[in-house]
Amino acid sequence: TLLAASSDAARKNAALFFDSAVHYPVMLECFDAADGLHRLLYPLRHVVQLLQSGDPAQLRSEKQVAYHASRALLQYVRAHWVSHTTALQRRLTNNQAAAAAPQPHKPINTSAAAVDELMAALATDAKLAEAFVRTRWPLLDHVAEQHLVSLILELIRAMPGEERYFSDICLYCLEVLQLITLSPLPRRDLIATTSSTSSTRPGSHQLRSGMAVLLHAASTGNATPFYGLADPEVIATALQVICNCVTAPPSLAYLLPAPGTAATAAAAAADKPLEAHQTPVTADL
């Protein structure tokens, strides 16, 4: 409820608290049980509305709350992703369906280094990458319910330029997309997303599709960046999201059609592994 309070300080401090606490498994479980993601996204939805209506007075305070909320959102998604991926690693290593679960009061390592290490494992370990695609990820139910992909794309699309707070919000939101688009369903949502809302930003009417928003964020050829996204970290992360949407992880590259051959022939050769990568399978391993 503090995230929707009338006090700017209360909402900011609430977002700061979740940013620091959500990586504890016991806190993560309670957060999900209380429909925490819906409440955490309230500041971001409010900023989108303000950006679309062109209200600079309220934006001065709301952008700070949205900044801390986007950081908390990234930590929330990282905690779920690291927990899910490490559980798959333990299961594959121990060859047991019930591997040892992490201690509820021991924090999950959600640092950038830990995330990069697990991403490298997905890129090199074919068994882990296939298990990641085949196994149901409970977070995606919350993501779909809250329309998180379309919200993030609308937020990035509406961002004004020349503003560091908004550039950081874009970066955190793109990092969220980078993690969830490792699974098939969010990729489909991103590609299928189209915007029907208006924006006060010049040229924003041209960016209706999700991929158009990402391509513009990743572009370095625009002399006047649309969102102020000249930040190389933002550009690199947008490119990573695009790569997730258009190609398989390197460890599953052998499933891709060979150059000069029909995709159907490659699918027949790969058979079930290819189907596992292209369509989500909800059965646990």
PDB file of C-alpha atoms in Angstrom:
ATOM      1  CA  THR A   1       0.000   0.000   0.000  1.00  0.00           C
ATOM      2  CA  LEU A   2       2.927   2.369   0.570  1.00  0.00           C
ATOM      3  CA  LEU A   3       3.782   2.162  -3.128  1.00  0.00           C
ATOM      4  CA  ALA A   4       0.439   3.828  -3.857  1.00  0.00           C
ATOM      5  CA  ALA A   5       0.566   6.318  -0.964  1.00  0.00           C
ATOM      6  CA  SER A   6       0.150  10.039  -1.507  1.00  0.00           C
ATOM      7  CA  SER A   7       3.525  10.796   0.082  1.00  0.00           C
ATOM      8  CA  ASP A   8       6.468  10.821  -2.341  1.00  0.00           C
ATOM      9  CA  ALA A   9       8.869   9.906   0.467  1.00  0.00           C
ATOM     10  CA  ALA A  10       6.727   6.916   1.512  1.00  0.00           C
ATOM     11  CA  ARG A  11       6.578   5.535  -2.032  1.00  0.00           C
ATOM     12  CA  LYS A  12      10.291   6.089  -2.594  1.00  0.00           C
ATOM     13  CA  ASN A  13      11.237   4.397   0.690  1.00  0.00           C
ATOM     14  CA  ALA A  14       8.918   1.480  -0.025  1.00  0.00           C
ATOM     15  CA  ALA A  15      10.615   0.915  -3.388  1.00  0.00           C
ATOM     16  CA  LEU A  16      14.037   1.196  -1.724  1.00  0.00           C
ATOM     17  CA  PHE A  17      13.010  -1.418   0.853  1.00  0.00           C
ATOM     18  CA  PHE A  18      11.928  -3.934  -1.781  1.00  0.00           C
ATOM     19  CA  ASP A  19      15.103  -3.243  -3.762  1.00  0.00           C
ATOM     20  CA  SER A  20      17.136  -4.328  -0.720  1.00  0.00           C
ATOM     21  CA  ALA A  21      14.929  -7.133   0.594  1.00  0.00           C
ATOM     22  CA  VAL A  22      13.354  -8.965  -2.329  1.00  0.00           C
ATOM     23  CA  HIS A  23      16.400 -11.168  -2.968  1.00  0.00           C
ATOM     24  CA  TYR A  24      15.754 -13.094   0.266  1.00  0.00           C
ATOM     25  CA  PRO A  25      13.779 -16.262  -0.610  1.00  0.00           C
ATOM     26  CA  VAL A  26      11.380 -15.882   2.312  1.00  0.00           C
ATOM     27  CA  MET A  27      10.724 -12.269   1.335  1.00  0.00           C
ATOM     28  CA  LEU A  28      10.310 -13.218  -2.319  1.00  0.00           C
ATOM     29  CA  GLU A  29       7.687 -15.813  -1.400  1.00  0.00           C
ATOM     30  CA  CYS A  30       5.761 -13.347   0.771  1.00  0.00           C
ATOM     31  CA  PHE A  31       6.043 -10.677  -1.930  1.00  0.00           C
ATOM     32  CA  ASP A  32       4.451 -12.952  -4.528  1.00  0.00           C
ATOM     33  CA  ALA A  33       1.777 -14.146  -2.107  1.00  0.00           C
ATOM     34  CA  ALA A  34       0.735 -10.518  -1.516  1.00  0.00           C
ATOM     35  CA  ASP A  35       0.517  -9.735  -5.259  1.00  0.00           C
ATOM     36  CA  GLY A  36       3.618  -7.596  -4.857  1.00  0.00           C
ATOM     37  CA  LEU A  37       4.456  -7.304  -8.549  1.00  0.00           C
ATOM     38  CA  HIS A  38       1.159  -5.571  -9.279  1.00  0.00           C
ATOM     39  CA  ARG A  39       1.860  -2.993  -6.579  1.00  0.00           C
ATOM     40  CA  LEU A  40       5.501  -2.583  -7.576  1.00  0.00           C
ATOM     41  CA  LEU A  41       4.478  -1.709 -11.132  1.00  0.00           C
ATOM     42  CA  TYR A  42       2.109   1.042 -10.013  1.00  0.00           C
ATOM     43  CA  PRO A  43       4.787   3.821 -10.058  1.00  0.00           C
ATOM     44  CA  LEU A  44       5.892   2.759 -13.540  1.00  0.00           C
ATOM     45  CA  ARG A  45       2.335   2.778 -14.868  1.00  0.00           C
ATOM     46  CA  HIS A  46       1.797   6.187 -13.308  1.00  0.00           C
ATOM     47  CA  VAL A  47       4.900   7.589 -14.997  1.00  0.00           C
ATOM     48  CA  VAL A  48       3.725   6.254 -18.362  1.00  0.00           C
ATOM     49  CA  GLN A  49       0.417   8.081 -17.895  1.00  0.00           C
ATOM     50  CA  LEU A  50       2.203  11.307 -16.949  1.00  0.00           C
ATOM     51  CA  LEU A  51       4.570  11.060 -19.904  1.00  0.00           C
ATOM     52  CA  GLN A  52       1.699  10.517 -22.290  1.00  0.00           C
ATOM     53  CA  SER A  53      -0.293  13.425 -20.851  1.00  0.00           C
ATOM     54  CA  GLY A  54       2.723  15.751 -20.751  1.00  0.00           C
ATOM     55  CA  ASP A  55       2.644  16.807 -17.077  1.00  0.00           C
ATOM     56  CA  PRO A  56       6.214  17.957 -16.222  1.00  0.00           C
ATOM     57  CA  ALA A  57       5.290  19.213 -12.730  1.00  0.00           C
ATOM     58  CA  GLN A  58       4.336  15.777 -11.390  1.00  0.00           C
ATOM     59  CA  LEU A  59       7.113  14.075 -13.335  1.00  0.00           C
ATOM     60  CA  ARG A  60       9.772  15.812 -11.249  1.00  0.00           C
ATOM     61  CA  SER A  61       8.811  13.765  -8.195  1.00  0.00           C
ATOM     62  CA  GLU A  62       7.390  10.669  -9.875  1.00  0.00           C
ATOM     63  CA  LYS A  63      10.536   9.964 -11.887  1.00  0.00           C
ATOM     64  CA  GLN A  64      12.487   9.381  -8.654  1.00  0.00           C
ATOM     65  CA  VAL A  65       9.893   6.929  -7.365  1.00  0.00           C
ATOM     66  CA  ALA A  66       9.832   5.180 -10.765  1.00  0.00           C
ATOM     67  CA  TYR A  67      13.633   4.991 -10.737  1.00  0.00           C
ATOM     68  CA  HIS A  68      13.680   3.127  -7.414  1.00  0.00           C
ATOM     69  CA  ALA A  69      10.709   0.967  -8.474  1.00  0.00           C
ATOM     70  CA  SER A  70      12.506  -0.064 -11.681  1.00  0.00           C
ATOM     71  CA  ARG A  71      15.588  -1.017  -9.640  1.00  0.00           C
ATOM     72  CA  ALA A  72      13.408  -3.092  -7.317  1.00  0.00           C
ATOM     73  CA  LEU A  73      11.728  -4.713 -10.338  1.00  0.00           C
ATOM     74  CA  LEU A  74      15.124  -5.715 -11.720  1.00  0.00           C
ATOM     75  CA  GLN A  75      16.158  -7.227  -8.382  1.00  0.00           C
ATOM     76  CA  TYR A  76      12.843  -9.091  -8.196  1.00  0.00           C
ATOM     77  CA  VAL A  77      13.242 -10.611 -11.663  1.00  0.00           C
ATOM     78  CA  ARG A  78      16.915 -11.386 -11.042  1.00  0.00           C
ATOM     79  CA  ALA A  79      16.056 -13.200  -7.801  1.00  0.00           C
ATOM     80  CA  HIS A  80      13.467 -15.349  -9.569  1.00  0.00           C
ATOM     81  CA  TRP A  81      15.736 -15.993 -12.553  1.00  0.00           C
ATOM     82  CA  VAL A  82      18.815 -16.912 -10.508  1.00  0.00           C
ATOM     83  CA  SER A  83      16.738 -19.144  -8.228  1.00  0.00           C
ATOM     84  CA  HIS A  84      15.118 -20.915 -11.196  1.00  0.00           C
ATOM     85  CA  THR A  85      18.347 -21.374 -13.155  1.00  0.00           C
ATOM     86  CA  THR A  86      20.434 -22.580 -10.209  1.00  0.00           C
ATOM     87  CA  ALA A  87      17.662 -25.051  -9.314  1.00  0.00           C
ATOM     88  CA  LEU A  88      17.926 -26.479 -12.831  1.00  0.00           C
ATOM     89  CA  GLN A  89      21.707 -26.715 -12.474  1.00  0.00           C
ATOM     90  CA  ARG A  90      21.371 -28.630  -9.213  1.00  0.00           C
ATOM     91  CA  ARG A  91      18.786 -30.944 -10.728  1.00  0.00           C
ATOM     92  CA  LEU A  92      20.978 -31.748 -13.735  1.00  0.00           C
ATOM     93  CA  THR A  93      24.063 -32.236 -11.584  1.00  0.00           C
ATOM     94  CA  ASN A  94      22.420 -34.466  -8.996  1.00  0.00           C
ATOM     95  CA  ASN A  95      20.086 -36.247 -11.424  1.00  0.00           C
ATOM     96  CA  GLN A  96      17.358 -35.911  -8.810  1.00  0.00           C
ATOM     97  CA  ALA A  97      13.932 -34.368  -9.111  1.00  0.00           C
ATOM     98  CA  ALA A  98      14.154 -32.888  -5.620  1.00  0.00           C
ATOM     99  CA  ALA A  99      17.469 -31.104  -5.272  1.00  0.00           C
ATOM    100  CA  ALA A 100      18.391 -29.227  -2.128  1.00  0.00           C
ATOM    101  CA  ALA A 101      16.563 -25.908  -1.983  1.00  0.00           C
ATOM    102  CA  PRO A 102      18.300 -22.709  -0.874  1.00  0.00           C
ATOM    103  CA  GLN A 103      17.878 -21.611   2.736  1.00  0.00           C
ATOM    104  CA  PRO A 104      14.925 -19.205   3.038  1.00  0.00           C
ATOM    105  CA  HIS A 105      16.849 -16.606   5.054  1.00  0.00           C
ATOM    106  CA  LYS A 106      20.034 -16.728   2.975  1.00  0.00           C
ATOM    107  CA  PRO A 107      20.031 -14.017   0.277  1.00  0.00           C
ATOM    108  CA  ILE A 108      20.116 -14.991  -3.379  1.00  0.00           C
ATOM    109  CA  ASN A 109      23.135 -13.612  -5.190  1.00  0.00           C
ATOM    110  CA  THR A 110      21.545 -11.206  -7.671  1.00  0.00           C
ATOM    111  CA  SER A 111      24.708  -9.298  -8.537  1.00  0.00           C
ATOM    112  CA  ALA A 112      25.551  -8.525 -12.155  1.00  0.00           C
ATOM    113  CA  ALA A 113      28.506 -10.914 -11.907  1.00  0.00           C
ATOM    114  CA  ALA A 114      26.279 -13.791 -10.758  1.00  0.00           C
ATOM    115  CA  VAL A 115      23.788 -13.117 -13.559  1.00  0.00           C
ATOM    116  CA  ASP A 116      26.585 -12.958 -16.152  1.00  0.00           C
ATOM    117  CA  GLU A 117      27.988 -16.271 -14.908  1.00  0.00           C
ATOM    118  CA  LEU A 118      24.637 -18.016 -15.265  1.00  0.00           C
ATOM    119  CA  MET A 119      24.077 -16.475 -18.694  1.00  0.00           C
ATOM    120  CA  ALA A 120      27.461 -17.812 -19.755  1.00  0.00           C
ATOM    121  CA  ALA A 121      26.391 -21.250 -18.511  1.00  0.00           C
ATOM    122  CA  LEU A 122      23.209 -21.083 -20.593  1.00  0.00           C
ATOM    123  CA  ALA A 123      25.268 -20.064 -23.611  1.00  0.00           C
ATOM    124  CA  THR A 124      27.663 -23.032 -23.316  1.00  0.00           C
ATOM    125  CA  ASP A 125      25.691 -25.828 -21.621  1.00  0.00           C
ATOM    126  CA  ALA A 126      23.189 -27.334 -24.059  1.00  0.00           C
ATOM    127  CA  LYS A 127      21.524 -29.479 -21.379  1.00  0.00           C
ATOM    128  CA  LEU A 128      20.962 -26.494 -19.119  1.00  0.00           C
ATOM    129  CA  ALA A 129      19.682 -24.331 -21.989  1.00  0.00           C
ATOM    130  CA  GLU A 130      17.243 -27.028 -23.118  1.00  0.00           C
ATOM    131  CA  ALA A 131      16.064 -27.618 -19.545  1.00  0.00           C
ATOM    132  CA  PHE A 132      15.539 -23.872 -19.116  1.00  0.00           C
ATOM    133  CA  VAL A 133      13.240 -23.771 -22.142  1.00  0.00           C
ATOM    134  CA  ARG A 134      11.408 -27.005 -21.331  1.00  0.00           C
ATOM    135  CA  THR A 135      10.748 -26.353 -17.643  1.00  0.00           C
ATOM    136  CA  ARG A 136       7.909 -24.152 -16.484  1.00  0.00           C
ATOM    137  CA  TRP A 137       9.096 -20.888 -14.921  1.00  0.00           C
ATOM    138  CA  PRO A 138       6.448 -19.705 -12.404  1.00  0.00           C
ATOM    139  CA  LEU A 139       7.484 -16.049 -12.711  1.00  0.00           C
ATOM    140  CA  LEU A 140       6.149 -15.959 -16.265  1.00  0.00           C
ATOM    141  CA  ASP A 141       2.604 -16.390 -14.939  1.00  0.00           C
ATOM    142  CA  HIS A 142       2.971 -13.107 -13.028  1.00  0.00           C
ATOM    143  CA  VAL A 143       4.646 -11.451 -16.025  1.00  0.00           C
ATOM    144  CA  ALA A 144       1.772 -12.384 -18.338  1.00  0.00           C
ATOM    145  CA  GLU A 145      -0.893 -11.439 -15.795  1.00  0.00           C
ATOM    146  CA  GLN A 146       0.569  -7.941 -15.322  1.00  0.00           C
ATOM    147  CA  HIS A 147       1.328  -7.419 -19.056  1.00  0.00           C
ATOM    148  CA  LEU A 148       4.879  -6.570 -18.042  1.00  0.00           C
ATOM    149  CA  VAL A 149       6.370  -6.769 -21.541  1.00  0.00           C
ATOM    150  CA  SER A 150       3.925  -4.270 -23.041  1.00  0.00           C
ATOM    151  CA  LEU A 151       4.306  -1.965 -20.021  1.00  0.00           C
ATOM    152  CA  ILE A 152       8.089  -1.870 -20.360  1.00  0.00           C
ATOM    153  CA  LEU A 153       7.915  -1.211 -24.087  1.00  0.00           C
ATOM    154  CA  GLU A 154       5.402   1.593 -23.557  1.00  0.00           C
ATOM    155  CA  LEU A 155       7.605   3.066 -20.838  1.00  0.00           C
ATOM    156  CA  ILE A 156      10.702   3.042 -23.044  1.00  0.00           C
ATOM    157  CA  ARG A 157       8.729   4.441 -25.965  1.00  0.00           C
ATOM    158  CA  ALA A 158       7.456   7.366 -23.887  1.00  0.00           C
ATOM    159  CA  MET A 159      10.802   8.272 -22.284  1.00  0.00           C
ATOM    160  CA  PRO A 160      11.969  11.867 -22.803  1.00  0.00           C
ATOM    161  CA  GLY A 161      15.531  12.561 -23.841  1.00  0.00           C
ATOM    162  CA  GLU A 162      18.326  14.349 -21.991  1.00  0.00           C
ATOM    163  CA  GLU A 163      17.330  12.978 -18.581  1.00  0.00           C
ATOM    164  CA  ARG A 164      19.556  10.674 -16.556  1.00  0.00           C
ATOM    165  CA  TYR A 165      16.772   9.300 -14.347  1.00  0.00           C
ATOM    166  CA  PHE A 166      14.816   8.115 -17.371  1.00  0.00           C
ATOM    167  CA  SER A 167      17.905   6.696 -19.051  1.00  0.00           C
ATOM    168  CA  ASP A 168      18.560   4.569 -15.954  1.00  0.00           C
ATOM    169  CA  ILE A 169      14.922   3.468 -15.839  1.00  0.00           C
ATOM    170  CA  CYS A 170      15.242   2.372 -19.473  1.00  0.00           C
ATOM    171  CA  LEU A 171      18.389   0.423 -18.670  1.00  0.00           C
ATOM    172  CA  TYR A 172      16.834  -1.433 -15.728  1.00  0.00           C
ATOM    173  CA  CYS A 173      13.706  -2.244 -17.740  1.00  0.00           C
ATOM    174  CA  LEU A 174      15.766  -3.503 -20.682  1.00  0.00           C
ATOM    175  CA  GLU A 175      17.761  -5.722 -18.298  1.00  0.00           C
ATOM    176  CA  VAL A 176      14.449  -7.172 -17.119  1.00  0.00           C
ATOM    177  CA  LEU A 177      13.519  -7.884 -20.739  1.00  0.00           C
ATOM    178  CA  GLN A 178      16.932  -9.444 -21.328  1.00  0.00           C
ATOM    179  CA  LEU A 179      16.218 -12.033 -18.620  1.00  0.00           C
ATOM    180  CA  ILE A 180      12.595 -12.870 -19.336  1.00  0.00           C
ATOM    181  CA  THR A 181      13.058 -13.071 -23.129  1.00  0.00           C
ATOM    182  CA  LEU A 182      15.314 -16.061 -22.595  1.00  0.00           C
ATOM    183  CA  SER A 183      11.974 -17.917 -22.431  1.00  0.00           C
ATOM    184  CA  PRO A 184       9.685 -18.324 -25.455  1.00  0.00           C
ATOM    185  CA  LEU A 185       6.431 -16.791 -24.186  1.00  0.00           C
ATOM    186  CA  PRO A 186       7.781 -13.304 -23.360  1.00  0.00           C
ATOM    187  CA  ARG A 187       9.537 -13.273 -26.746  1.00  0.00           C
ATOM    188  CA  ARG A 188       6.227 -13.907 -28.462  1.00  0.00           C
ATOM    189  CA  ASP A 189       4.562 -11.173 -26.409  1.00  0.00           C
ATOM    190  CA  LEU A 190       7.303  -8.703 -27.320  1.00  0.00           C
ATOM    191  CA  ILE A 191       7.138  -9.439 -31.035  1.00  0.00           C
ATOM    192  CA  ALA A 192       3.329  -9.318 -31.039  1.00  0.00           C
ATOM    193  CA  THR A 193       3.081  -6.109 -29.001  1.00  0.00           C
ATOM    194  CA  THR A 194       1.819  -3.016 -30.779  1.00  0.00           C
ATOM    195  CA  SER A 195       1.099   0.349 -29.200  1.00  0.00           C
ATOM    196  CA  SER A 196      -2.263   2.033 -29.632  1.00  0.00           C
ATOM    197  CA  THR A 197      -1.586   4.982 -27.336  1.00  0.00           C
ATOM    198  CA  SER A 198      -0.403   8.449 -28.209  1.00  0.00           C
ATOM    199  CA  SER A 199       2.713  10.220 -26.990  1.00  0.00           C
ATOM    200  CA  THR A 200       3.824  13.836 -26.895  1.00  0.00           C
ATOM    201  CA  ARG A 201       7.334  12.905 -28.106  1.00  0.00           C
ATOM    202  CA  PRO A 202       8.129  13.828 -31.748  1.00  0.00           C
ATOM    203  CA  GLY A 203       8.226  10.802 -34.017  1.00  0.00           C
ATOM    204  CA  SER A 204       6.905   8.389 -31.391  1.00  0.00           C
ATOM    205  CA  HIS A 205       3.879   7.568 -33.562  1.00  0.00           C
ATOM    206  CA  GLN A 206       6.231   5.626 -35.830  1.00  0.00           C
ATOM    207  CA  LEU A 207       7.258   3.238 -33.027  1.00  0.00           C
ATOM    208  CA  ARG A 208       4.191   1.035 -32.782  1.00  0.00           C
ATOM    209  CA  SER A 209       5.746  -2.428 -32.572  1.00  0.00           C
ATOM    210  CA  GLY A 210       7.883  -3.824 -29.785  1.00  0.00           C
ATOM    211  CA  MET A 211      10.762  -4.590 -32.119  1.00  0.00           C
ATOM    212  CA  ALA A 212      10.658  -1.035 -33.496  1.00  0.00           C
ATOM    213  CA  VAL A 213      11.089   0.328 -29.973  1.00  0.00           C
ATOM    214  CA  LEU A 214      14.045  -1.989 -29.326  1.00  0.00           C
ATOM    215  CA  LEU A 215      15.682  -1.222 -32.655  1.00  0.00           C
ATOM    216  CA  HIS A 216      15.423   2.489 -32.007  1.00  0.00           C
ATOM    217  CA  ALA A 217      16.873   2.078 -28.513  1.00  0.00           C
ATOM    218  CA  ALA A 218      19.760   0.094 -29.980  1.00  0.00           C
ATOM    219  CA  SER A 219      20.412   2.580 -32.777  1.00  0.00           C
ATOM    220  CA  THR A 220      23.516   4.764 -32.605  1.00  0.00           C
ATOM    221  CA  GLY A 221      22.999   6.505 -35.945  1.00  0.00           C
ATOM    222  CA  ASN A 222      20.432   9.048 -34.760  1.00  0.00           C
ATOM    223  CA  ALA A 223      22.008  12.464 -34.187  1.00  0.00           C
ATOM    224  CA  THR A 224      19.265  13.369 -31.702  1.00  0.00           C
ATOM    225  CA  PRO A 225      18.512  10.179 -29.703  1.00  0.00           C
ATOM    226  CA  PHE A 226      14.776   9.804 -29.219  1.00  0.00           C
ATOM    227  CA  TYR A 227      14.915   8.698 -25.580  1.00  0.00           C
ATOM    228  CA  GLY A 228      18.311  10.106 -24.701  1.00  0.00           C
ATOM    229  CA  LEU A 229      19.587   6.547 -25.063  1.00  0.00           C
ATOM    230  CA  ALA A 230      23.125   7.421 -26.057  1.00  0.00           C
ATOM    231  CA  ASP A 231      24.232   5.401 -23.034  1.00  0.00           C
ATOM    232  CA  PRO A 232      26.277   2.462 -24.400  1.00  0.00           C
ATOM    233  CA  GLU A 233      24.917   0.179 -21.663  1.00  0.00           C
ATOM    234  CA  VAL A 234      21.370   0.871 -22.828  1.00  0.00           C
ATOM    235  CA  ILE A 235      22.346   0.254 -26.445  1.00  0.00           C
ATOM    236  CA  ALA A 236      24.143  -3.011 -25.619  1.00  0.00           C
ATOM    237  CA  THR A 237      21.259  -4.299 -23.497  1.00  0.00           C
ATOM    238  CA  ALA A 238      18.705  -3.478 -26.197  1.00  0.00           C
ATOM    239  CA  LEU A 239      20.817  -5.437 -28.678  1.00  0.00           C
ATOM    240  CA  GLN A 240      20.918  -8.393 -26.271  1.00  0.00           C
ATOM    241  CA  VAL A 241      17.124  -8.394 -26.053  1.00  0.00           C
ATOM    242  CA  ILE A 242      16.888  -8.334 -29.845  1.00  0.00           C
ATOM    243  CA  CYS A 243      19.335 -11.266 -30.051  1.00  0.00           C
ATOM    244  CA  ASN A 244      17.193 -13.229 -27.590  1.00  0.00           C
ATOM    245  CA  CYS A 245      14.182 -12.666 -29.853  1.00  0.00           C
ATOM    246  CA  VAL A 246      15.740 -13.644 -33.172  1.00  0.00           C
ATOM    247  CA  THR A 247      18.130 -16.489 -32.435  1.00  0.00           C
ATOM    248  CA  ALA A 248      18.733 -19.433 -30.145  1.00  0.00           C
ATOM    249  CA  PRO A 249      21.371 -19.482 -27.389  1.00  0.00           C
ATOM    250  CA  PRO A 250      24.819 -20.479 -28.713  1.00  0.00           C
ATOM    251  CA  SER A 251      24.568 -23.826 -26.925  1.00  0.00           C
ATOM    252  CA  LEU A 252      21.462 -24.640 -28.994  1.00  0.00           C
ATOM    253  CA  ALA A 253      22.813 -23.296 -32.285  1.00  0.00           C
ATOM    254  CA  TYR A 254      22.958 -26.824 -33.688  1.00  0.00           C
ATOM    255  CA  LEU A 255      19.146 -26.736 -33.825  1.00  0.00           C
ATOM    256  CA  LEU A 256      19.100 -23.822 -36.260  1.00  0.00           C
ATOM    257  CA  PRO A 257      18.604 -24.524 -39.980  1.00  0.00           C
ATOM    258  CA  ALA A 258      21.843 -24.998 -41.867  1.00  0.00           C
ATOM    259  CA  PRO A 259      22.669 -22.302 -44.469  1.00  0.00           C
ATOM    260  CA  GLY A 260      20.944 -23.003 -47.775  1.00  0.00           C
ATOM    261  CA  THR A 261      18.535 -25.589 -46.405  1.00  0.00           C
ATOM    262  CA  ALA A 262      14.845 -25.370 -45.686  1.00  0.00           C
ATOM    263  CA  ALA A 263      13.759 -24.825 -42.116  1.00  0.00           C
ATOM    264  CA  THR A 264      11.429 -27.798 -42.345  1.00  0.00           C
ATOM    265  CA  ALA A 265      14.305 -30.132 -43.163  1.00  0.00           C
ATOM    266  CA  ALA A 266      16.286 -28.873 -40.187  1.00  0.00           C
ATOM    267  CA  ALA A 267      13.229 -29.282 -37.974  1.00  0.00           C
ATOM    268  CA  ALA A 268      12.795 -32.867 -39.102  1.00  0.00           C
ATOM    269  CA  ALA A 269      16.450 -33.605 -38.363  1.00  0.00           C
ATOM    270  CA  ALA A 270      16.342 -32.004 -34.929  1.00  0.00           C
ATOM    271  CA  ASP A 271      12.857 -33.344 -34.142  1.00  0.00           C
ATOM    272  CA  LYS A 272      11.884 -32.965 -30.473  1.00  0.00           C
ATOM    273  CA  PRO A 273      14.734 -30.700 -29.271  1.00  0.00           C
ATOM    274  CA  LEU A 274      13.742 -28.115 -31.897  1.00  0.00           C
ATOM    275  CA  GLU A 275      10.129 -28.240 -30.783  1.00  0.00           C
ATOM    276  CA  ALA A 276      11.256 -27.756 -27.195  1.00  0.00           C
ATOM    277  CA  HIS A 277      13.104 -24.584 -28.126  1.00  0.00           C
ATOM    278  CA  GLN A 278      10.333 -23.100 -30.275  1.00  0.00           C
ATOM    279  CA  THR A 279       7.344 -23.903 -28.083  1.00  0.00           C
ATOM    280  CA  PRO A 280       7.136 -23.719 -24.289  1.00  0.00           C
ATOM    281  CA  VAL A 281       6.742 -27.076 -22.537  1.00  0.00           C
ATOM    282  CA  THR A 282       5.252 -26.793 -19.054  1.00  0.00           C
ATOM    283  CA  ALA A 283       6.090 -30.264 -17.806  1.00  0.00           C
ATOM    284  CA  ASP A 284       8.884 -30.360 -15.256  1.00  0.00           C
ATOM    285  CA  LEU A 285      11.959 -32.421 -15.979  1.00  0.00           C
TER     286      LEU A 285
END
